[in-house]
Coordinates of C-alpha atoms and ligand atoms in Angstrom, one line a residue:
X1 CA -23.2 34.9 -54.5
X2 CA -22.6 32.9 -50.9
X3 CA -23.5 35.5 -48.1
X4 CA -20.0 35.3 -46.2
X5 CA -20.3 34.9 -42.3
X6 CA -18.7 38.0 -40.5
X7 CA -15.2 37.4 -39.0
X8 CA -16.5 37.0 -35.6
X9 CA -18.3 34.0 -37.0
X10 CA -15.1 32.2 -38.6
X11 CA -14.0 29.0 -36.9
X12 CA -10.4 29.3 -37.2
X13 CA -8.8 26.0 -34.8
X14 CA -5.5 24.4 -35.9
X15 CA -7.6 22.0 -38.1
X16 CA -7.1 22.9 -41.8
X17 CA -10.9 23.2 -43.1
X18 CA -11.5 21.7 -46.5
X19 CA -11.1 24.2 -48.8
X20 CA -14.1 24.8 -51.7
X21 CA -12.0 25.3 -55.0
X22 CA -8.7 27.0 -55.6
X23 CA -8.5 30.6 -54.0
X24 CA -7.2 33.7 -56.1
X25 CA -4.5 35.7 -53.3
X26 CA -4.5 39.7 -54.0
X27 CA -1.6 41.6 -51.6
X28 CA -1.0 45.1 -51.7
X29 CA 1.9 46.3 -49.8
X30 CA 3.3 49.7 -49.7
X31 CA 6.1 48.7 -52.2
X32 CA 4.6 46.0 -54.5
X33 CA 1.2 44.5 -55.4
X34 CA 1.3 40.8 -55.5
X35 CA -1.3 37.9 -57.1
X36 CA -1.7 34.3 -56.9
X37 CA -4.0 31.4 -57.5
X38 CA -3.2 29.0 -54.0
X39 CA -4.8 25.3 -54.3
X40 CA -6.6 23.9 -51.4
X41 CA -3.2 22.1 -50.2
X42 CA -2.0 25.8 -49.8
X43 CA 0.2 25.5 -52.7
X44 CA 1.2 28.3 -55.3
X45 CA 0.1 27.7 -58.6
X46 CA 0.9 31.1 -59.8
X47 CA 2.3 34.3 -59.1
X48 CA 2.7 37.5 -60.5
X49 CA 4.9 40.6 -58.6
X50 CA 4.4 44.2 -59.6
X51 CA 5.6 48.0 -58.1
X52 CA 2.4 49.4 -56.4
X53 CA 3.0 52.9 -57.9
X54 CA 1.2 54.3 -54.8
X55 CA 1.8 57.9 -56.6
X56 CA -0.4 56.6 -59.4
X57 CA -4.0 56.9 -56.4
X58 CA -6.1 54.0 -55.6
X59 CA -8.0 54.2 -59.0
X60 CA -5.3 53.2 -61.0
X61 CA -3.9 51.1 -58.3
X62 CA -7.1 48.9 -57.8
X63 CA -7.7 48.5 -61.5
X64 CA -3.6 46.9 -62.1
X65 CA -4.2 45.2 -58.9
X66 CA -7.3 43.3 -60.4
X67 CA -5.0 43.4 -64.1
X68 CA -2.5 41.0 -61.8
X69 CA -5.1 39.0 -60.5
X70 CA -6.3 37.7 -63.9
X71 CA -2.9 37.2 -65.2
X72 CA -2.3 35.2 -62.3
X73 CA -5.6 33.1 -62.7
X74 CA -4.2 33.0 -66.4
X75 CA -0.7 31.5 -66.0
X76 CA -2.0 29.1 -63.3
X77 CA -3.8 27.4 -66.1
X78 CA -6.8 26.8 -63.5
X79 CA -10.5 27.5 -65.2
X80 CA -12.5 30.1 -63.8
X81 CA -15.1 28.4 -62.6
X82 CA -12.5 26.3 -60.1
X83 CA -11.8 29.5 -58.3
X84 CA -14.4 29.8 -55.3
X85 CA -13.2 33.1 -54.5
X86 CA -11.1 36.2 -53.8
X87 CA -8.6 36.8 -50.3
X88 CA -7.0 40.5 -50.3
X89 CA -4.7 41.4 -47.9
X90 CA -3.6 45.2 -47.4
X91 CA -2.0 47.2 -45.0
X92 CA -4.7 48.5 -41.7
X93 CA -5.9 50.4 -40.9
X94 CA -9.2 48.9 -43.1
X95 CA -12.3 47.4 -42.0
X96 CA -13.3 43.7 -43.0
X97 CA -16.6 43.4 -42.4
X98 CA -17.5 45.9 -44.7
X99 CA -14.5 45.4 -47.0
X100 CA -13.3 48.7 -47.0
X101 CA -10.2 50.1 -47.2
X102 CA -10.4 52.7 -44.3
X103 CA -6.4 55.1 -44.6
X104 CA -3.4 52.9 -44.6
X105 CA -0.4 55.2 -43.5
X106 CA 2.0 53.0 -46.2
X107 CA -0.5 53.6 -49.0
X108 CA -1.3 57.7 -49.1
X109 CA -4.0 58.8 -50.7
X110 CA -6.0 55.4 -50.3
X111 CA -8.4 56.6 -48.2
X112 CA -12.2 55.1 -47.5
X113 CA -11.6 52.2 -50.7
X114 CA -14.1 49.8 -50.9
X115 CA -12.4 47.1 -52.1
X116 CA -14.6 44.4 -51.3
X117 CA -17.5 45.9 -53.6
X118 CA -15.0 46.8 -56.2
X119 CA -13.5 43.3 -56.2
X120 CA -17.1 41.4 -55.7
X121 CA -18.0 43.3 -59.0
X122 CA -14.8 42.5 -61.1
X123 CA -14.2 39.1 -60.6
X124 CA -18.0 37.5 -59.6
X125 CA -16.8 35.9 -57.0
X126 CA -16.6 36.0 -53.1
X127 CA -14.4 38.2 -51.5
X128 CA -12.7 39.0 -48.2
X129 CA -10.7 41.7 -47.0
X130 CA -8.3 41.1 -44.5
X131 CA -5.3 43.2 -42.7
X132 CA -2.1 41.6 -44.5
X133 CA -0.2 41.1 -41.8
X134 CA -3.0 39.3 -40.0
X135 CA -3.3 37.2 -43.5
X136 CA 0.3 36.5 -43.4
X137 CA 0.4 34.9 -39.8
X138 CA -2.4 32.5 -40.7
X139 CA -0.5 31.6 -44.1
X140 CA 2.6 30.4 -42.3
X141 CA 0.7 29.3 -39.1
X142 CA -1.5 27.0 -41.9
X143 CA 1.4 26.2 -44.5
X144 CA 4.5 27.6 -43.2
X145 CA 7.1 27.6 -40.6
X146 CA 4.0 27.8 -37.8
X147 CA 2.4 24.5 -39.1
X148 CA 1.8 22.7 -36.3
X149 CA 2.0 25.3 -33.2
X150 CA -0.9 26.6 -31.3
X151 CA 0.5 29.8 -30.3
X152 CA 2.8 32.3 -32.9
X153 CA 3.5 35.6 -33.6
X154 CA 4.3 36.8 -36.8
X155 CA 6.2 39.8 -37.7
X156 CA 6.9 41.1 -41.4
X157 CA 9.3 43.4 -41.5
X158 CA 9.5 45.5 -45.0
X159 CA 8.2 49.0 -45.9
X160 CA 6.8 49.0 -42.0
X161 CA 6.2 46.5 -39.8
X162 CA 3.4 44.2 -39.3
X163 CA 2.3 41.6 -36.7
X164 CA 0.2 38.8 -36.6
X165 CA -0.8 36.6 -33.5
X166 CA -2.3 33.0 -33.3
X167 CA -3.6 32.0 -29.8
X168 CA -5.0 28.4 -29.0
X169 CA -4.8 28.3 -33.1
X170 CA -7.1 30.7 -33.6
X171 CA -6.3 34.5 -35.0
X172 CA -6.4 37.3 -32.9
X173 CA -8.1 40.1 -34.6
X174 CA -9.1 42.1 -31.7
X175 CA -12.4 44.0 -31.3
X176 CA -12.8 45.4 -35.5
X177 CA -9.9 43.8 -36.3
X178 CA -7.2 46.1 -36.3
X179 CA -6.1 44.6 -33.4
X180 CA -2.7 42.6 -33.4
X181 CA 0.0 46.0 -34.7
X182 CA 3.2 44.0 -33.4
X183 CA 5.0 46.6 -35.1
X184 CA 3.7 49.6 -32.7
X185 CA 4.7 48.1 -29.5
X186 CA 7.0 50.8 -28.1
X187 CA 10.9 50.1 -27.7
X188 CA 11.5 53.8 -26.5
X189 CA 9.0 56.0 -25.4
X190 CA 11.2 59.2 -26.2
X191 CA 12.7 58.0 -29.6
X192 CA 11.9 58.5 -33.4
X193 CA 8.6 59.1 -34.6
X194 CA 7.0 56.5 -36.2
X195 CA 5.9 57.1 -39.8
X196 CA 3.4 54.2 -39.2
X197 CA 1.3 56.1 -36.5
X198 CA 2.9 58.8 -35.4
X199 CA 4.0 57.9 -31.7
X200 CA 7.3 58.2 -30.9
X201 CA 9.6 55.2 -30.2
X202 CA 7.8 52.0 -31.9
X203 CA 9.5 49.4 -33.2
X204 CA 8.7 50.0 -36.7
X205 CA 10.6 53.4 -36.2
X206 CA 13.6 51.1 -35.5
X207 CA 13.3 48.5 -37.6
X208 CA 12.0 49.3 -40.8
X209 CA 13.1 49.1 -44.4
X210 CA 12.8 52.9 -44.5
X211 CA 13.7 53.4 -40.9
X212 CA 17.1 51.3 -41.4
X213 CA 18.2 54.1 -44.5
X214 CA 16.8 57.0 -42.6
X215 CA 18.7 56.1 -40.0
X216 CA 21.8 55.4 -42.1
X217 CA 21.0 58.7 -43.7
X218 CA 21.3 60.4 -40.5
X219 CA 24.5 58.8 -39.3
X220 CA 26.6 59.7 -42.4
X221 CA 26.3 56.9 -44.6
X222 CA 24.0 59.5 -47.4
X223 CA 21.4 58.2 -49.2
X224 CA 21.1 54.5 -48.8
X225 CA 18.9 51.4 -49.3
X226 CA 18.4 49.2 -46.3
X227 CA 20.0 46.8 -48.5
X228 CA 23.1 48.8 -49.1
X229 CA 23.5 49.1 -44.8
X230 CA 23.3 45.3 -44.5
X231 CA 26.0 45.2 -47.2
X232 CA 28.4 47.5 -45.8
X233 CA 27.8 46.1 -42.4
X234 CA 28.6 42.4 -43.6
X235 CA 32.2 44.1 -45.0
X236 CA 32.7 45.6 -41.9
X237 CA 32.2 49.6 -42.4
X238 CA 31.7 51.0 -38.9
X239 CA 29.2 53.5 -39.7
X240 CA 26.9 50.3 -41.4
X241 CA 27.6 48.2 -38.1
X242 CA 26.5 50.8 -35.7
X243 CA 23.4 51.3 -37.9
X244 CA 22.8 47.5 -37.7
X245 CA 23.2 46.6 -34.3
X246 CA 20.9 49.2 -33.0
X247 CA 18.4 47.5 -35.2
X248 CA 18.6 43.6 -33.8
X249 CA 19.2 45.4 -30.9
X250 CA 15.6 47.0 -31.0
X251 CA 13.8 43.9 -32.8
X252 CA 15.5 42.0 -29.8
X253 CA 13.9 44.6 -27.3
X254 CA 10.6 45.1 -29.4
X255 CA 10.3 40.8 -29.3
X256 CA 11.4 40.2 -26.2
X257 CA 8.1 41.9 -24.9
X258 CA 6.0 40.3 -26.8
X259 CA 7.6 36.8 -26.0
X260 CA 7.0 37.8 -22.5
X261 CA 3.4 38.9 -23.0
X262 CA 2.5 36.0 -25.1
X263 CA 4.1 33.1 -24.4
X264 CA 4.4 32.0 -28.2
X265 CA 5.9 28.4 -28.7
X266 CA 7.4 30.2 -32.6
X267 CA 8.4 33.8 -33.6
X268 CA 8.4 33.7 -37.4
X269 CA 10.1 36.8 -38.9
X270 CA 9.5 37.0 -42.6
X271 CA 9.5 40.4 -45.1
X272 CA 12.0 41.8 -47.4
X273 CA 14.7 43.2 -44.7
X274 CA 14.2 39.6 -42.9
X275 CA 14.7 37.5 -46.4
X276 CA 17.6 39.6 -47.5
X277 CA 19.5 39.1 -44.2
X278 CA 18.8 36.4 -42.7
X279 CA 21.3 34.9 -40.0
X280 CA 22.5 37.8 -39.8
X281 CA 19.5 39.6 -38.5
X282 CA 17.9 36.5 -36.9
X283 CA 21.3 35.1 -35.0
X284 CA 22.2 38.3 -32.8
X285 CA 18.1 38.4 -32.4
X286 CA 17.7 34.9 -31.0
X287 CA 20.9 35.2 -28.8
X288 CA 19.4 38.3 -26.9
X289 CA 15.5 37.2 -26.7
X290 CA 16.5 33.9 -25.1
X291 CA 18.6 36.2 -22.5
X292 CA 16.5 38.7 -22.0
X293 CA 13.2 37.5 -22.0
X294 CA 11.4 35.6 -18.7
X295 CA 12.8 32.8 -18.6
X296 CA 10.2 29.7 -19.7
X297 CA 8.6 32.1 -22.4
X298 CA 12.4 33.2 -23.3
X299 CA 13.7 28.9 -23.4
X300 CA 10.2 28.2 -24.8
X301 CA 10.2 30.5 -27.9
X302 CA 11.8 29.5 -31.2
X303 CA 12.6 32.5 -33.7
X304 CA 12.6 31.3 -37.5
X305 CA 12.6 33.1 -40.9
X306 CA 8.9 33.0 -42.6
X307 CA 9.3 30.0 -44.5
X308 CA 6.6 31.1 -47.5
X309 CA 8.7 33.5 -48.4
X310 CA 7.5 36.0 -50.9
X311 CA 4.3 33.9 -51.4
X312 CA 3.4 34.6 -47.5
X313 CA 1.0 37.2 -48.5
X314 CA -1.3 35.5 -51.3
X315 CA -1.4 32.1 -49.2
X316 CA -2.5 34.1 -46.1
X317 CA -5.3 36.1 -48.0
X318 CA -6.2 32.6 -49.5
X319 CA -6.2 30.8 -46.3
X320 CA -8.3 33.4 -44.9
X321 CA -10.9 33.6 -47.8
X322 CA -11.1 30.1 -47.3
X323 CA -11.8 29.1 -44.4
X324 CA -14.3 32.0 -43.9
X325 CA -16.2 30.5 -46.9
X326 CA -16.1 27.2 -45.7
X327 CA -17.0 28.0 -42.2
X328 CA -20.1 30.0 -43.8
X329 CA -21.0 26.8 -45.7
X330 CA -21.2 25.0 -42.4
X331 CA -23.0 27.7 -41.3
X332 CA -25.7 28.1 -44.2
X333 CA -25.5 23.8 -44.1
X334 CA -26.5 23.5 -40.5
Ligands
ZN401 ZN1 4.0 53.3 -34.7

């Protein structure tokens, strides 16, 4: 099996690196477990979408994960022997050089996994572990709506919220690689507690999936899906536009800081509450960024939807996987 260089060792520029074989994408989100055999071109020649059943424990949960994975590899039609290895992204925190799973707050009960090991041992192949979010912003910054920039944030915003940055065209990761929680920057200091982590006042508090209904919940509207407050607020109920507005209004605040820290030339919003909205979340989002924010970084800063869609998660751990096995090639080569 090829010793994989550590992720401090990955040369990551803008250039796409040659990819050895097809690449077998594994994400596990707090919601659903997704699989996908990408192609060196970063294409998706399969995919396969299941619930993650977090109430089932991480046993069962790895074991249908890796069930996915080789109905993926099966419906793609590629051979076995043409996939060069295995990308999994998951929520943090985890810990990628050792490939372990460390006690992601959206997945309870999944505490101290090693999914690296377990994964190396299923599947014979390579295998990296990478936070998913992190994954994500290298899929669209390789093969999405980023293609071409040198600096952009990613934000998915779905069960929680994650972020992604790419500086110069390289991944920030930070100092183990946890680094990079967009969704924790702080858009009130004294406001709701964040599920995520516990603080009070991130953005993920605000903006959220589950935040949107609990906050719903709280104003009157019972017991709603986020969905069901975007629908209501599109037909004009009051209660559903209040709810609504206060969340642009703090993914407005919660990007307009990092816009100003950052500088990105893109902002690519993707995740379910971002796909199932829109315009309508992205519009009143734009408007108050570009007034808001300091002016260059504010005129300079495009916001888009994720343009790989659902798929963002499997390309990601793919391009990830990769490039780390190329770069380790180069490595063992020279
Ligand atoms: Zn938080």
């Amino acid at each position: 099996m090829t010793a994989l260089a550590s992720p401090d060792a990955v040369v990551q520029g803008s250039e796409i690196i040659s990819w050895p074989g097809y690449v077998l994408g594994l994400d596990i989100g707090g919601t659903k477990i997704a699989a996908g055999v990408v192609a060196p071109d970063g294409r998706v020649r399969s995919f396969a979408l299941e619930p993650t059943k977090v109430e089932e424990g991480s046993e069962r949960g790895v074991e249908r994960l890796f069930q996915l994975g080789r109905r993926a590899v099966a419906e793609s039609g590629i051979e076995w022997t043409r996939i060069a290895a295995v990308g999994i992204g998951a929520g943090g925190p985890l810990d990628p050089a050792r490939g372990v799973l460390i006690a992601p707050p959206h997945l309870p009960g999944w505490c101290d996994v090693p999914l690296v090991a377990r994964a190396e041992e299923a599947f014979g192949l390579p295998v990296i572990l990478e936070n998913d979010a992190t994954a994500a912003a290298a899929g669209e910054h390789r093969y999405g709506a980023g293609a071409g920039t040198s600096h952009m944030i990613y934000l998915t915003i779905s069960t929680g919220v994650g972020g992604g940055f790419v500086s110069d065209g390289r991944l920030y990761r930070g100092a183990n690689g946890n680094g990079g929680e967009l969704g924790h920057v702080t858009v009130d200091c004294a406001g709701r507690v964040c599920r995520g982590c516990g603080r009070k006042g991130c953005l993920e508090a605000y903006v959220s999936g589950t935040s949107i209904a609990e906050r719903a919940g709280e104003a009157g509207m019972g017991v709603v899906t986020a969905a069901d407050v975007v629908a209501a607020a599109q037909a004009g109920d009051p209660l559903a536009t209040e709810v609504w507005d206060a969340t642009t209004d703090a993914l407005a605040c919660g990007v307009t800081s990092l816009v100003n820290l950052f500088e990105p030339q893109l902002v690519v919003l993707g995740g379910g509450v971002v796909s199932g909205t829109g315009e309508q979340l992205l519009g009143p989002v734009r408007e108050r960024v570009r007034a808001e924010a300091m002016r260059t970084a504010g005129e300079m800063a495009q916001i888009v939807q994720s343009a790989l869609g659902r798929h963002v998660g499997v390309v990601g751990a793919a391009a990830i996987a990769a490039e780390r096995i190329a770069s380790s090639n180069v490595l063992s080569d020279g």
